[in-house]
Coordinates of N, CA and C in Angstrom, one line a residue:
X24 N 3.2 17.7 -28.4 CA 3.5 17.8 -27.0 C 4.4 16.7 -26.6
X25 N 5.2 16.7 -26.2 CA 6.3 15.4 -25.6 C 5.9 15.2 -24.3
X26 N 6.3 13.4 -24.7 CA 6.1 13.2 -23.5 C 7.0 12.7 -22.6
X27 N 6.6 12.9 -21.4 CA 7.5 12.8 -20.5 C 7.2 11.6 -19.7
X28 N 8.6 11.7 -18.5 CA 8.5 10.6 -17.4 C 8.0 10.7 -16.0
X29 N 6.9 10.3 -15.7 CA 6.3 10.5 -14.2 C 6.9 9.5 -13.6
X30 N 7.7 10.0 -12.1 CA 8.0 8.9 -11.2 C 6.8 9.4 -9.7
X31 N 6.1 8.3 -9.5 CA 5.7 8.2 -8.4 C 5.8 7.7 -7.0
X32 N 6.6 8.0 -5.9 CA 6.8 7.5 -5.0 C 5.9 7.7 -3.6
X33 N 6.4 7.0 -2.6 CA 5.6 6.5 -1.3 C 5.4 5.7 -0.6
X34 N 5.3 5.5 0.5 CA 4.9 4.3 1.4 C 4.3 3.8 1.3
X35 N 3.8 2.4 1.7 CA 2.5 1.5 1.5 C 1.4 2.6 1.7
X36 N 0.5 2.0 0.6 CA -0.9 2.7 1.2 C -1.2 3.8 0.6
X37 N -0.3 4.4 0.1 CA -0.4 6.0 -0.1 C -1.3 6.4 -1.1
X38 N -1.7 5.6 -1.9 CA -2.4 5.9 -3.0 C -1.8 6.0 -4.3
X39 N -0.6 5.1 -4.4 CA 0.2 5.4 -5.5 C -0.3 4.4 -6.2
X40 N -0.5 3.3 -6.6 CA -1.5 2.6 -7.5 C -2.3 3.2 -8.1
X41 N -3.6 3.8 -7.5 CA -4.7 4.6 -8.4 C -4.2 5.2 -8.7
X42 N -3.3 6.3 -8.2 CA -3.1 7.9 -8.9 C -2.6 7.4 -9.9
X43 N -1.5 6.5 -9.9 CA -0.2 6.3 -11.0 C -1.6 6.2 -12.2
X44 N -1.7 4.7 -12.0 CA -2.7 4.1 -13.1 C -4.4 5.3 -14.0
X45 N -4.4 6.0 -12.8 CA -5.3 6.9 -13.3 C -5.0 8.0 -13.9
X46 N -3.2 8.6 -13.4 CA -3.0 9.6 -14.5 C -2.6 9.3 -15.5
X47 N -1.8 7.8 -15.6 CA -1.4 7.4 -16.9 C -2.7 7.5 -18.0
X48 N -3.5 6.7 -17.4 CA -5.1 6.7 -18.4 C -5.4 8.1 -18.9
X49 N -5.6 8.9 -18.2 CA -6.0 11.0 -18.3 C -5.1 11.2 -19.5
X50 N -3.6 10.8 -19.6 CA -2.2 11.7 -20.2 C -2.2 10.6 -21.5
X51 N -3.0 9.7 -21.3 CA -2.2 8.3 -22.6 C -1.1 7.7 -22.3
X52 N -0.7 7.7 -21.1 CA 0.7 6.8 -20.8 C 0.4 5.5 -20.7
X53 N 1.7 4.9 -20.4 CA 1.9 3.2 -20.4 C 2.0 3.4 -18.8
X54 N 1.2 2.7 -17.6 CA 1.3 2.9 -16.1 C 2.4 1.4 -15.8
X55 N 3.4 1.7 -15.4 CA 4.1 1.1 -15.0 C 4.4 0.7 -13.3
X56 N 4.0 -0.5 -12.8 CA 3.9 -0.5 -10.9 C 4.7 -1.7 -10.8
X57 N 5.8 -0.6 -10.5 CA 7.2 -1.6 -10.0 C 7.0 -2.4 -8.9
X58 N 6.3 -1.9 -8.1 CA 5.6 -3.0 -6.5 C 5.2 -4.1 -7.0
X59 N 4.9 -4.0 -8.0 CA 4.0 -5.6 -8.3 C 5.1 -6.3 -8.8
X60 N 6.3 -5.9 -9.6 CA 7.6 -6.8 -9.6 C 8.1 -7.3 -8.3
X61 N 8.5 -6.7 -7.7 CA 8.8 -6.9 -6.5 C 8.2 -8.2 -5.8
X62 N 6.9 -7.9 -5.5 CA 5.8 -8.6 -4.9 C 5.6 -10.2 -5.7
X63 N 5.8 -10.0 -7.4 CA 5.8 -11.0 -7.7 C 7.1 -12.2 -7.2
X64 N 8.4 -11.3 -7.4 CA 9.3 -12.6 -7.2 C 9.1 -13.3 -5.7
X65 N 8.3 -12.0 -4.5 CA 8.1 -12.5 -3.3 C 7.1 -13.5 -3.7
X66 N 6.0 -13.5 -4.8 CA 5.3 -14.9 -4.3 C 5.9 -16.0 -4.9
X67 N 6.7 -16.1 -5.8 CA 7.7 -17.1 -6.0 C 8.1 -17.7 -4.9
X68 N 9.0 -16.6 -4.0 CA 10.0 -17.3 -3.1 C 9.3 -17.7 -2.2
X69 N 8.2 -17.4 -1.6 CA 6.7 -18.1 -0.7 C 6.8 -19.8 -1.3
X70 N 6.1 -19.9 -2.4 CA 6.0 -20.9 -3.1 C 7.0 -21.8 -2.8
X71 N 7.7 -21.2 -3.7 CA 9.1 -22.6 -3.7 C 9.9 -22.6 -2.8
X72 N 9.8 -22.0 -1.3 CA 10.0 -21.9 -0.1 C 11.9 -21.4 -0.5
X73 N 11.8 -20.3 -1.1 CA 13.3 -19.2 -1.1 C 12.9 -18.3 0.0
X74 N 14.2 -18.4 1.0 CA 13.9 -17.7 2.3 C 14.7 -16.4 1.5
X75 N 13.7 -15.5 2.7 CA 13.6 -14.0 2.3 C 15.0 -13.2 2.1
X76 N 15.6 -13.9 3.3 CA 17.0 -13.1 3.5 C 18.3 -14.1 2.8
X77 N 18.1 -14.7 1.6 CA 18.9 -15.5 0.6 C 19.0 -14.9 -0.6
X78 N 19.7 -13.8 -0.6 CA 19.8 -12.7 -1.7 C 20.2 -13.2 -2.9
X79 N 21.2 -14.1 -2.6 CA 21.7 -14.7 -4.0 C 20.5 -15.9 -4.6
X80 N 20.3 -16.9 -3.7 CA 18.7 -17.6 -4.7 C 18.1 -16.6 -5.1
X81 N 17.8 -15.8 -4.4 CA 16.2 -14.5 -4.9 C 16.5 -13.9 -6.4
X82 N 18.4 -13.7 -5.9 CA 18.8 -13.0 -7.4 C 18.7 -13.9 -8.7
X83 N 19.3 -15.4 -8.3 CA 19.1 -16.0 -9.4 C 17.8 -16.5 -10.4
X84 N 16.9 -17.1 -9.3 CA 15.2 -17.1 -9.2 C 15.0 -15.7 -10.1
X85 N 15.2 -14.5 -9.8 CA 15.0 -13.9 -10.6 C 15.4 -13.3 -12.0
X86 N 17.1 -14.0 -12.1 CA 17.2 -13.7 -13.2 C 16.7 -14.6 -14.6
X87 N 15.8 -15.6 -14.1 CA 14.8 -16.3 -15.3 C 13.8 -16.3 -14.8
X88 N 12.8 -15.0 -14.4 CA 11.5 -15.1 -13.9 C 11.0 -14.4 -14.9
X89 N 10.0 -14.3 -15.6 CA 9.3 -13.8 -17.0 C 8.5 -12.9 -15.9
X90 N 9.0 -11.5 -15.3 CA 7.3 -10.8 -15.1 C 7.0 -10.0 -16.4
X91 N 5.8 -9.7 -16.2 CA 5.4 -9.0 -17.1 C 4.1 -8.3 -17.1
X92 N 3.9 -6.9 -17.4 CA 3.3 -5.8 -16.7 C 2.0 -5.3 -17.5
X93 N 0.5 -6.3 -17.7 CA 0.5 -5.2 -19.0 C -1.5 -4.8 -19.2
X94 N -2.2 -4.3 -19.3 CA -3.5 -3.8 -19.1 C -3.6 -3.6 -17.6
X95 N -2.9 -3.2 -16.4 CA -2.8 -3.1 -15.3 C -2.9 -4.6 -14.2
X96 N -2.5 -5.6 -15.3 CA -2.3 -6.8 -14.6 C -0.7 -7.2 -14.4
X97 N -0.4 -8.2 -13.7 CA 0.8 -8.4 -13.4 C 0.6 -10.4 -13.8
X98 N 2.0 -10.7 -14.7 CA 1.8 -12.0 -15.1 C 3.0 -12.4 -14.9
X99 N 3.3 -13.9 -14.8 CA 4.4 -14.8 -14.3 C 4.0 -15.5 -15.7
X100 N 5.1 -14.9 -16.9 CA 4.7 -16.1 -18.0 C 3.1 -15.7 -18.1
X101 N 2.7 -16.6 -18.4 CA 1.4 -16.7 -19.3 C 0.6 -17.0 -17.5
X102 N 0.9 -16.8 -16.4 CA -0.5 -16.7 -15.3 C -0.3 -15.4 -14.7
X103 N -2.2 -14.9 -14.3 CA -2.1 -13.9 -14.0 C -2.0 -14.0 -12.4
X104 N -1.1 -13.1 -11.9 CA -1.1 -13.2 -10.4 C -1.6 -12.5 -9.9
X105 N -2.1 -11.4 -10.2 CA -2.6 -9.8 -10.0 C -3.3 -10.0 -8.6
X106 N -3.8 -11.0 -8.4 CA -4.8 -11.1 -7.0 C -3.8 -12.0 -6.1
X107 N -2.8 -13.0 -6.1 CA -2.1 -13.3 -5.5 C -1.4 -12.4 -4.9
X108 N -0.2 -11.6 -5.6 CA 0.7 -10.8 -5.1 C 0.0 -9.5 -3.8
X109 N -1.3 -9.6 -3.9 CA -1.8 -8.9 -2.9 C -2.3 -9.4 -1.6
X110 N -2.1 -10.7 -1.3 CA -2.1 -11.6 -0.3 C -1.3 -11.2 1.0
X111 N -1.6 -11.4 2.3 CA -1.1 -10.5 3.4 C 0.1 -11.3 3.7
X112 N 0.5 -12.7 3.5 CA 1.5 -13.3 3.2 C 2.9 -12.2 2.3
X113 N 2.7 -12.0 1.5 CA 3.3 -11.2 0.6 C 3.3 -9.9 1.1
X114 N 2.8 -9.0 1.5 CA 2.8 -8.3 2.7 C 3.8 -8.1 3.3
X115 N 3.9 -9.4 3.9 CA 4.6 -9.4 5.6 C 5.8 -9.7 4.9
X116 N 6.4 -10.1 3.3 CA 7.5 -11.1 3.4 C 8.2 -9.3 2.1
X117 N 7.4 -8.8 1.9 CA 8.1 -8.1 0.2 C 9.2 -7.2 0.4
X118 N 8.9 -6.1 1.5 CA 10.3 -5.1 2.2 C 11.1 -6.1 2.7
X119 N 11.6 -7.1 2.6 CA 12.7 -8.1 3.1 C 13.3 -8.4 1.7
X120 N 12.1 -8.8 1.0 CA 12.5 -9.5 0.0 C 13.2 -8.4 -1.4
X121 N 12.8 -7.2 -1.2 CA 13.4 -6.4 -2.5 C 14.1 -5.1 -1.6
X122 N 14.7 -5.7 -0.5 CA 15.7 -4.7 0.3 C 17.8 -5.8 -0.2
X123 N 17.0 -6.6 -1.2 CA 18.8 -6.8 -0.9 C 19.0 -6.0 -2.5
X124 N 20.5 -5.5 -2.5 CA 21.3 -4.9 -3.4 C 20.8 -5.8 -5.1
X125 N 21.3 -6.8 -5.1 CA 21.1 -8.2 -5.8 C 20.0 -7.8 -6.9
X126 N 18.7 -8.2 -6.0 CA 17.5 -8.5 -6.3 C 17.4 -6.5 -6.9
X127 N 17.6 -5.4 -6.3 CA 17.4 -4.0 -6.3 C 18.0 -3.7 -8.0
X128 N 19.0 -4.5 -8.1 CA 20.2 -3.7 -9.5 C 19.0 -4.8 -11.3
X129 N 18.8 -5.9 -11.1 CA 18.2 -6.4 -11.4 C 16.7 -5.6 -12.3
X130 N 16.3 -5.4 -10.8 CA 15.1 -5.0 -11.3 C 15.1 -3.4 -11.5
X131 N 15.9 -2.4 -11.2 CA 16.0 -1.3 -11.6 C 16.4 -1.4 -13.3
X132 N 17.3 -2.4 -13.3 CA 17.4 -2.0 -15.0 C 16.6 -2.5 -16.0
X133 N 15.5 -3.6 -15.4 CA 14.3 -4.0 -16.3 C 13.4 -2.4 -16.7
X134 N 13.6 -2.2 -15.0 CA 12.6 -1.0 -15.1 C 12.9 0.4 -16.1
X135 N 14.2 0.5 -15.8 CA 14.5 1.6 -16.7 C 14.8 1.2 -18.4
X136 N 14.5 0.1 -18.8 CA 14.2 -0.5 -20.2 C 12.5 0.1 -20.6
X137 N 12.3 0.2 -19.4 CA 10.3 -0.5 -19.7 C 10.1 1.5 -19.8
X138 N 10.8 2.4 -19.3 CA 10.5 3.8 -19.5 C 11.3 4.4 -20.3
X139 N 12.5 3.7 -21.5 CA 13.3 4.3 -21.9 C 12.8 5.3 -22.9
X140 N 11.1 4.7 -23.3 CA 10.6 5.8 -24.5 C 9.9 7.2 -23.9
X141 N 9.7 6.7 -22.7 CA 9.1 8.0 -21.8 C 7.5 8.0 -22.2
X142 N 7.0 8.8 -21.9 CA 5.5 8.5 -22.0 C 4.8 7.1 -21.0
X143 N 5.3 7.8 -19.9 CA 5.1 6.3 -18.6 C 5.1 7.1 -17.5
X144 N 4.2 6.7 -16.5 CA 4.0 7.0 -14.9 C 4.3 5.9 -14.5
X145 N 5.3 5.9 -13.6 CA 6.2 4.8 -12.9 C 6.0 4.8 -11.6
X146 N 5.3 3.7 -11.1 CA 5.4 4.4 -9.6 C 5.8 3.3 -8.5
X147 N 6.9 3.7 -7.2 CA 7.2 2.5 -6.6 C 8.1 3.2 -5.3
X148 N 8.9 2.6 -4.7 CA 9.4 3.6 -4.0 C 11.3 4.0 -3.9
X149 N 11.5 4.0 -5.0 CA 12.8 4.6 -5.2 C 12.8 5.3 -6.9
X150 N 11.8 5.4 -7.5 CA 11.4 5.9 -8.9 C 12.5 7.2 -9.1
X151 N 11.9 8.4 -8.1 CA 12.4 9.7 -8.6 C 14.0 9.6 -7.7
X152 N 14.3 9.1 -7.0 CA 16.2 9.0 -6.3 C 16.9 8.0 -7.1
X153 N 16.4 6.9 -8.0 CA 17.2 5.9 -8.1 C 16.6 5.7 -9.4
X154 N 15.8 5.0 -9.9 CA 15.4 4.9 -11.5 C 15.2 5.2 -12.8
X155 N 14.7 6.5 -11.8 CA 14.5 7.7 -12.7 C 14.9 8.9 -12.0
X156 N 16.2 9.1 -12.1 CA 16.3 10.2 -11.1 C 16.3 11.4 -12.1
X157 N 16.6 11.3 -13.4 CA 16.2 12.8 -14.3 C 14.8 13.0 -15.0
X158 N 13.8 12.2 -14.1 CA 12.3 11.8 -14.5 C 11.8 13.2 -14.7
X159 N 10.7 14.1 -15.5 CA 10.8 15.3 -15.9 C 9.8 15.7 -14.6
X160 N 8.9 14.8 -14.0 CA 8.0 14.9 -12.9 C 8.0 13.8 -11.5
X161 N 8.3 14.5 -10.5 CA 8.7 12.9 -9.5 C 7.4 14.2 -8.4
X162 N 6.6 12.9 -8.0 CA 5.4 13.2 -7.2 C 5.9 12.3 -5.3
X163 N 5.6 12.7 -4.9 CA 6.2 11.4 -3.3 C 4.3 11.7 -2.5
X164 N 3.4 10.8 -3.0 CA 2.7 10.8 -1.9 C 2.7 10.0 -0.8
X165 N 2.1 10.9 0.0 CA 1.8 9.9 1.6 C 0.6 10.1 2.4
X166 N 0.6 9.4 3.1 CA -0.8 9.8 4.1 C -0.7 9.1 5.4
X167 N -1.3 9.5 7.0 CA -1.1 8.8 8.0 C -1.4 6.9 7.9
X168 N -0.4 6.9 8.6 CA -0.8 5.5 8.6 C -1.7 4.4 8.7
X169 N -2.8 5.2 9.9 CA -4.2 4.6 9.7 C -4.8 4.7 8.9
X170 N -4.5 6.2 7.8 CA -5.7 6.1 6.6 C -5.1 5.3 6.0
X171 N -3.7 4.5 5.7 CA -3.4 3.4 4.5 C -3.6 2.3 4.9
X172 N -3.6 1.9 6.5 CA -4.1 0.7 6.8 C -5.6 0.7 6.3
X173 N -6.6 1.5 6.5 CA -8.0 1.6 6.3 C -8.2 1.5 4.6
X174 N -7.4 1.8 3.8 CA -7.1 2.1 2.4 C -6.6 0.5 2.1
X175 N -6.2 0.0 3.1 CA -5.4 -1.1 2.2 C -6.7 -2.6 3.0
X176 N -7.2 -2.5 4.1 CA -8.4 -3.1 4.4 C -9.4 -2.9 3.5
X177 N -9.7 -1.8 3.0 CA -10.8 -2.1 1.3 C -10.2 -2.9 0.5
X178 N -9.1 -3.1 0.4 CA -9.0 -3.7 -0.8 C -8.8 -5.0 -0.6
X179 N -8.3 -5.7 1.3 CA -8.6 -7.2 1.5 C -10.5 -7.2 1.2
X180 N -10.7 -6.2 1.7 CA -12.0 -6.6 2.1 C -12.7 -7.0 0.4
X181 N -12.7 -6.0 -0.8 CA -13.1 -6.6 -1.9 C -12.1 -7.7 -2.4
X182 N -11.5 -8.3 -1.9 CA -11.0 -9.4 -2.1 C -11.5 -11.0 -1.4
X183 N -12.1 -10.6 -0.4 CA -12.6 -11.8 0.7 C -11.5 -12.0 1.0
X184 N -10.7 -11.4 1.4 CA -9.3 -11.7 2.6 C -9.3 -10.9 4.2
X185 N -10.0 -12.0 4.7 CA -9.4 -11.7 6.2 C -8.8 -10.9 6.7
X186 N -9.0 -9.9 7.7 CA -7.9 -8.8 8.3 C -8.4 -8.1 9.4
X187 N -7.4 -7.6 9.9 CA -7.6 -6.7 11.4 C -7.2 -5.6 11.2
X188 N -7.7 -4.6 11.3 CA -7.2 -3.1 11.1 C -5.7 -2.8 11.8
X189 N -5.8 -3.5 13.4 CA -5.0 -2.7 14.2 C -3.3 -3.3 13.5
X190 N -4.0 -4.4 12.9 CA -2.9 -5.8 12.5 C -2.1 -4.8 11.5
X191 N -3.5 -4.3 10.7 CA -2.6 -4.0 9.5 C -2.0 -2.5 9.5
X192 N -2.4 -1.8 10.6 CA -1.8 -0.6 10.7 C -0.1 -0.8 11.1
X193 N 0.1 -1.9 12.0 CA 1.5 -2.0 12.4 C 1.9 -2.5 11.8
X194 N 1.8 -3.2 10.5 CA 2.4 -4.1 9.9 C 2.7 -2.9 8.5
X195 N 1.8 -2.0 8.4 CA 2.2 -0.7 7.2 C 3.4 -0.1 8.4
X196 N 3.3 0.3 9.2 CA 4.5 0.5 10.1 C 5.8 0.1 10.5
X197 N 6.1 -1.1 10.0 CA 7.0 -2.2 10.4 C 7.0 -2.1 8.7
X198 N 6.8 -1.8 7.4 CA 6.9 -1.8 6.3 C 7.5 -0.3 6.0
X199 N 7.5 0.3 6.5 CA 7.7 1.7 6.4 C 9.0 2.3 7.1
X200 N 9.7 1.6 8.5 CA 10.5 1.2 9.4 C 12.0 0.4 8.1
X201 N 11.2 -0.4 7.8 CA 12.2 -1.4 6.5 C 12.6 -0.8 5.6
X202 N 11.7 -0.1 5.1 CA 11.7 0.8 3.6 C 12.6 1.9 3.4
X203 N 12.4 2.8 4.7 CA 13.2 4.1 4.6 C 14.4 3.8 5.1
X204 N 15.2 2.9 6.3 CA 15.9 2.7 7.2 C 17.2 1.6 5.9
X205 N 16.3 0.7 5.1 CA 17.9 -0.2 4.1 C 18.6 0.8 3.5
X206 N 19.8 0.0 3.2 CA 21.2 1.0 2.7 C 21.0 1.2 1.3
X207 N 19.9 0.0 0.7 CA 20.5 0.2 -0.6 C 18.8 0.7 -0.9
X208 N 18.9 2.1 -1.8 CA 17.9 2.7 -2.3 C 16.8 3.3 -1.0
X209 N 17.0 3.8 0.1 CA 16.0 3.4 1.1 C 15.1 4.6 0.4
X210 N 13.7 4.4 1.3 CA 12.4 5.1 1.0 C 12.5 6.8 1.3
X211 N 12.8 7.5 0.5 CA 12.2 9.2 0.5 C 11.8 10.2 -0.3
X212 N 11.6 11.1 -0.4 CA 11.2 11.7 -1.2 C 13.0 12.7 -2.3
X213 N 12.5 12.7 -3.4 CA 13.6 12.8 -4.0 C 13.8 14.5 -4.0
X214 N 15.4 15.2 -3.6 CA 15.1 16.7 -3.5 C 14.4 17.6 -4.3
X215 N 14.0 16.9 -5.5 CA 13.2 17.8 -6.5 C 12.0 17.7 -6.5
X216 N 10.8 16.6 -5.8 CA 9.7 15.8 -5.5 C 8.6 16.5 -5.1
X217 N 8.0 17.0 -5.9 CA 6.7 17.5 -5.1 C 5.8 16.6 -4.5
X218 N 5.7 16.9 -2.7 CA 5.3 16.4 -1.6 C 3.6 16.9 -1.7
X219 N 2.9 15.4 -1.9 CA 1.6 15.7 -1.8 C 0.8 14.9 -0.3
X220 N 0.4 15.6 0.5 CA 0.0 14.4 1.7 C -1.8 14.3 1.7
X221 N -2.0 13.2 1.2 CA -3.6 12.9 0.8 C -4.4 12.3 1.6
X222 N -4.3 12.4 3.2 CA -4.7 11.7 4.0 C -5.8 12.5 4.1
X223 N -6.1 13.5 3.9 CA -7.8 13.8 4.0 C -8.5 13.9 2.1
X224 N -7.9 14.1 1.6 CA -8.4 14.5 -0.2 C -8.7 12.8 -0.6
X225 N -10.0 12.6 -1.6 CA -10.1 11.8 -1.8 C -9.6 11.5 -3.3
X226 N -10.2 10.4 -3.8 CA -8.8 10.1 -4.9 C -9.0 11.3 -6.3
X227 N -10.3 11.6 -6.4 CA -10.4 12.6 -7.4 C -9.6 13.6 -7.2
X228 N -10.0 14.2 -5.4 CA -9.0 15.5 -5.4 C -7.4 15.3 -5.9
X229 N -7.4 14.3 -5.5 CA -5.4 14.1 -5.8 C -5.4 14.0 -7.2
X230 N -6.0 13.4 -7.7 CA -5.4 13.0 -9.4 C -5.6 14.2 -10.0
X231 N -6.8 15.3 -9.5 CA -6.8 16.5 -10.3 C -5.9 17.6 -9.7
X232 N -5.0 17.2 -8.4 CA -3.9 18.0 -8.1 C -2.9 17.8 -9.0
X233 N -2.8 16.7 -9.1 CA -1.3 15.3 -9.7 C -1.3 16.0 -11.2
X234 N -2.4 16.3 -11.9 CA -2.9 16.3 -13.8 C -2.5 17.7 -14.1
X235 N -2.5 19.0 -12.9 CA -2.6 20.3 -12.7 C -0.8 20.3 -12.8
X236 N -0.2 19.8 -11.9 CA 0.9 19.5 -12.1 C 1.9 19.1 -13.4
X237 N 1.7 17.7 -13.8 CA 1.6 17.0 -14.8 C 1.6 18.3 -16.0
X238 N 0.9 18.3 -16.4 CA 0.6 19.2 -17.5 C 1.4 20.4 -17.6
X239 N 1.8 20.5 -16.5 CA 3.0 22.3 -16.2 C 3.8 21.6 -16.8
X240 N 4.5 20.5 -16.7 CA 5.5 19.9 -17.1 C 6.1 19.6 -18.5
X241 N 4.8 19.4 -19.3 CA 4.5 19.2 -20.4 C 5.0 19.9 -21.3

């Protein structure tokens, strides 16, 4: 059976983490979550105080930054950041930080290294228009914006991170505003993309829509 390339796309919240990571697991793939590249060089540029809208440090900063992607952790070199880059700091600062051209061309071609053998669910938000645009499967979920704020407050919440619902509903809003509106790669669904909206189905229902799918492909 060959395997193919799943691109997953979406707005904050949408459930593209689990599904990705959980269909890769079901199919035998390698789950690939370009957000957490992104997010990583943002907590760099936090750190070493690289302002957001300095495209060229971010680019440089990035071109010797070791990420690396691998049992569904996210590592800088040899530390794991996996619980940092989810910090509401990083949040507020990441759609600024991976909206310039620079930092975008960079990490599109890491990315398209890391799927060249195929057998990978890729998920992030320009996968099926820009990374993989001849990906054999491009998924675009979404869901209203309160259920991703309420989806993305579980996951402060199993973290012990502080949060306000109403905070983080406009702040997925004002991320979403960023995302689809930049010039370079903006956020949509790709013409070929099957549109799944999971704001009522819980994560089983989706991944056994997502596998039903998947498998046609195959």
């Amino acid at each position: 059976m060959p395997k193919i390339r799943v691109a997953i796309d979406g707005p904050a919240g949408a459930g593209k983490s689990t599904i990705a990571r959980l269909l890769a697991e079901r199919l035998g793939y390698i789950y690939i979550d370009t957000g957490a590249m992104y997010r990583a060089l943002t907590l760099v540029s936090i750190e070493e105080n690289i302002a957001p809208d300095d495209a060229n440090a971010l680019a440089a900063r990035l071109g010797d930054l070791d990420i690396r992607l691998a049992n569904g952790k996210t590592y800088i070199g040899h530390r794991n950041i996996s619980t940092d880059i989810r910090a509401p700091e990083v949040d507020a600062r990441v759609s600024e930080v991976c909206a310039h051209p620079e930092v975008r061309r960079e990490m599109v071609k890491r990315q398209r290294e890391m799927a060249a053998g195929g057998g990978v669910v890729m998920e992030g938000r320009d996968i099926g228009t820009v990374v993989l645009p001849d990906a054999e499967l491009k998924i675009f979920l979404t869901a209203s914006s309160r259920v991703r704020a309420e989806r993305r407050a579980g996951q402060l919440r199993n973290a012990k991170i502080e949060y306000d619902i109403d905070a983080l509903e406009k702040e997925i809003e004002r991320r979403d505003r960023m995302d689809s509106t930049r010039e370079d790669s903006p956020l949509k669904p790709a013409e070929d993309a099957v549109l799944i909206d999971n704001s009522k189905d819980s994560v089983e229902e989706t991944i056994e829509r997502v596998i039903k799918i998947a498998r046609k492909r195959m």
